[in-house]
């Protein structure tokens, strides 16, 4: 009977709670992980000024971004031409361009869709981020933040190798100030 009671209880994560992983390049709070959900991992991400995750694509993962504070430049389309840099200048075949996402903006990225986000402002941005299926993204974040921990220029080779292990094809480089 005890197992049934425990299985019938949901997860409650109060404001300010969750496991925090922080570097000069990013601040991620794990809210829901694969140990809590079969469908998605959920994070609160503070994106510092100048951070650019770089355009990338997943073959299996689906993501959702919800901007809570600040502004982010966001890409979520297949461009006419994939260039090795400057995803902010990409355009889709239908004429779609990168958008400036403000608080309340939701972006859903299906598998196979190139996407990126960057903080062009001088103040941090905050977003709710969900990745499905779990737990790949939480493991990816842990390893990525280890690579970025020293605050120096990103080790692009290490990042690309990490991303290949986690269903991420890197299209443009990750950057941060």
XYZ file of C-alpha atoms in Angstrom, residues 57-156:
100
model
C 19.833 20.210 -34.454
C 18.616 17.045 -32.682
C 17.392 13.976 -34.536
C 15.336 12.620 -31.598
C 14.820 15.387 -29.016
C 12.010 17.928 -28.849
C 12.492 21.196 -26.943
C 10.354 23.986 -25.587
C 11.619 27.451 -24.588
C 9.497 29.925 -22.609
C 11.100 33.324 -22.027
C 10.478 34.525 -18.463
C 12.705 37.621 -18.267
C 14.848 39.607 -20.667
C 15.213 39.038 -24.398
C 16.668 36.259 -26.512
C 17.304 36.017 -30.228
C 15.817 32.659 -31.260
C 16.122 30.539 -34.390
C 13.725 27.642 -35.042
C 13.653 26.805 -38.774
C 15.633 25.163 -41.553
C 17.599 27.914 -43.312
C 17.966 28.203 -47.069
C 21.701 27.782 -46.524
C 23.409 26.509 -43.383
C 26.493 28.664 -42.934
C 29.189 27.856 -40.386
C 28.600 31.074 -38.429
C 26.153 33.967 -37.947
C 22.905 31.986 -37.598
C 21.265 35.313 -36.686
C 21.379 36.176 -40.408
C 19.773 32.929 -41.591
C 16.465 32.950 -43.474
C 14.073 30.095 -44.237
C 12.735 29.276 -47.722
C 9.455 30.924 -46.709
C 11.239 34.133 -45.617
C 11.171 33.463 -41.879
C 13.983 35.077 -39.885
C 15.345 34.960 -36.360
C 12.946 36.491 -33.817
C 13.570 38.579 -30.726
C 11.762 36.633 -27.997
C 10.485 38.694 -25.056
C 8.799 37.554 -21.807
C 5.858 35.296 -22.543
C 7.245 34.018 -25.865
C 7.072 30.240 -26.357
C 9.152 28.395 -28.933
C 8.640 24.678 -29.663
C 11.387 22.906 -31.583
C 10.535 19.517 -33.120
C 13.203 16.883 -33.855
C 15.198 17.727 -36.981
C 14.622 21.509 -36.744
C 17.756 23.676 -36.539
C 17.550 26.044 -33.594
C 19.599 28.418 -31.432
C 19.260 31.162 -28.856
C 21.493 34.035 -27.834
C 21.262 36.886 -25.368
C 22.053 40.102 -27.282
C 21.280 42.374 -24.315
C 23.481 43.716 -21.520
C 21.342 42.074 -18.825
C 20.703 38.364 -18.117
C 17.659 36.630 -19.584
C 15.763 33.814 -17.892
C 13.902 31.002 -19.608
C 11.969 27.883 -18.759
C 13.426 25.084 -20.864
C 11.981 21.615 -21.424
C 13.632 18.737 -23.284
C 12.061 15.440 -24.227
C 12.808 12.614 -23.747
C 14.715 12.692 -20.454
C 17.404 12.270 -19.132
C 19.787 13.101 -21.998
C 19.627 16.884 -21.642
C 20.307 16.887 -17.925
C 23.427 14.761 -18.461
C 24.429 16.988 -21.382
C 24.066 20.147 -19.245
C 26.211 18.645 -16.484
C 29.018 17.810 -18.913
C 28.737 21.062 -20.885
C 28.970 23.149 -17.757
C 32.099 21.219 -16.738
C 33.680 22.241 -20.072
C 32.628 25.886 -19.537
C 33.570 25.991 -15.828
C 36.830 27.923 -16.180
C 35.166 30.869 -17.899
C 37.748 31.046 -20.675
C 37.109 30.687 -24.389
C 34.964 27.585 -25.071
C 36.839 24.445 -26.123
C 34.945 23.969 -29.406
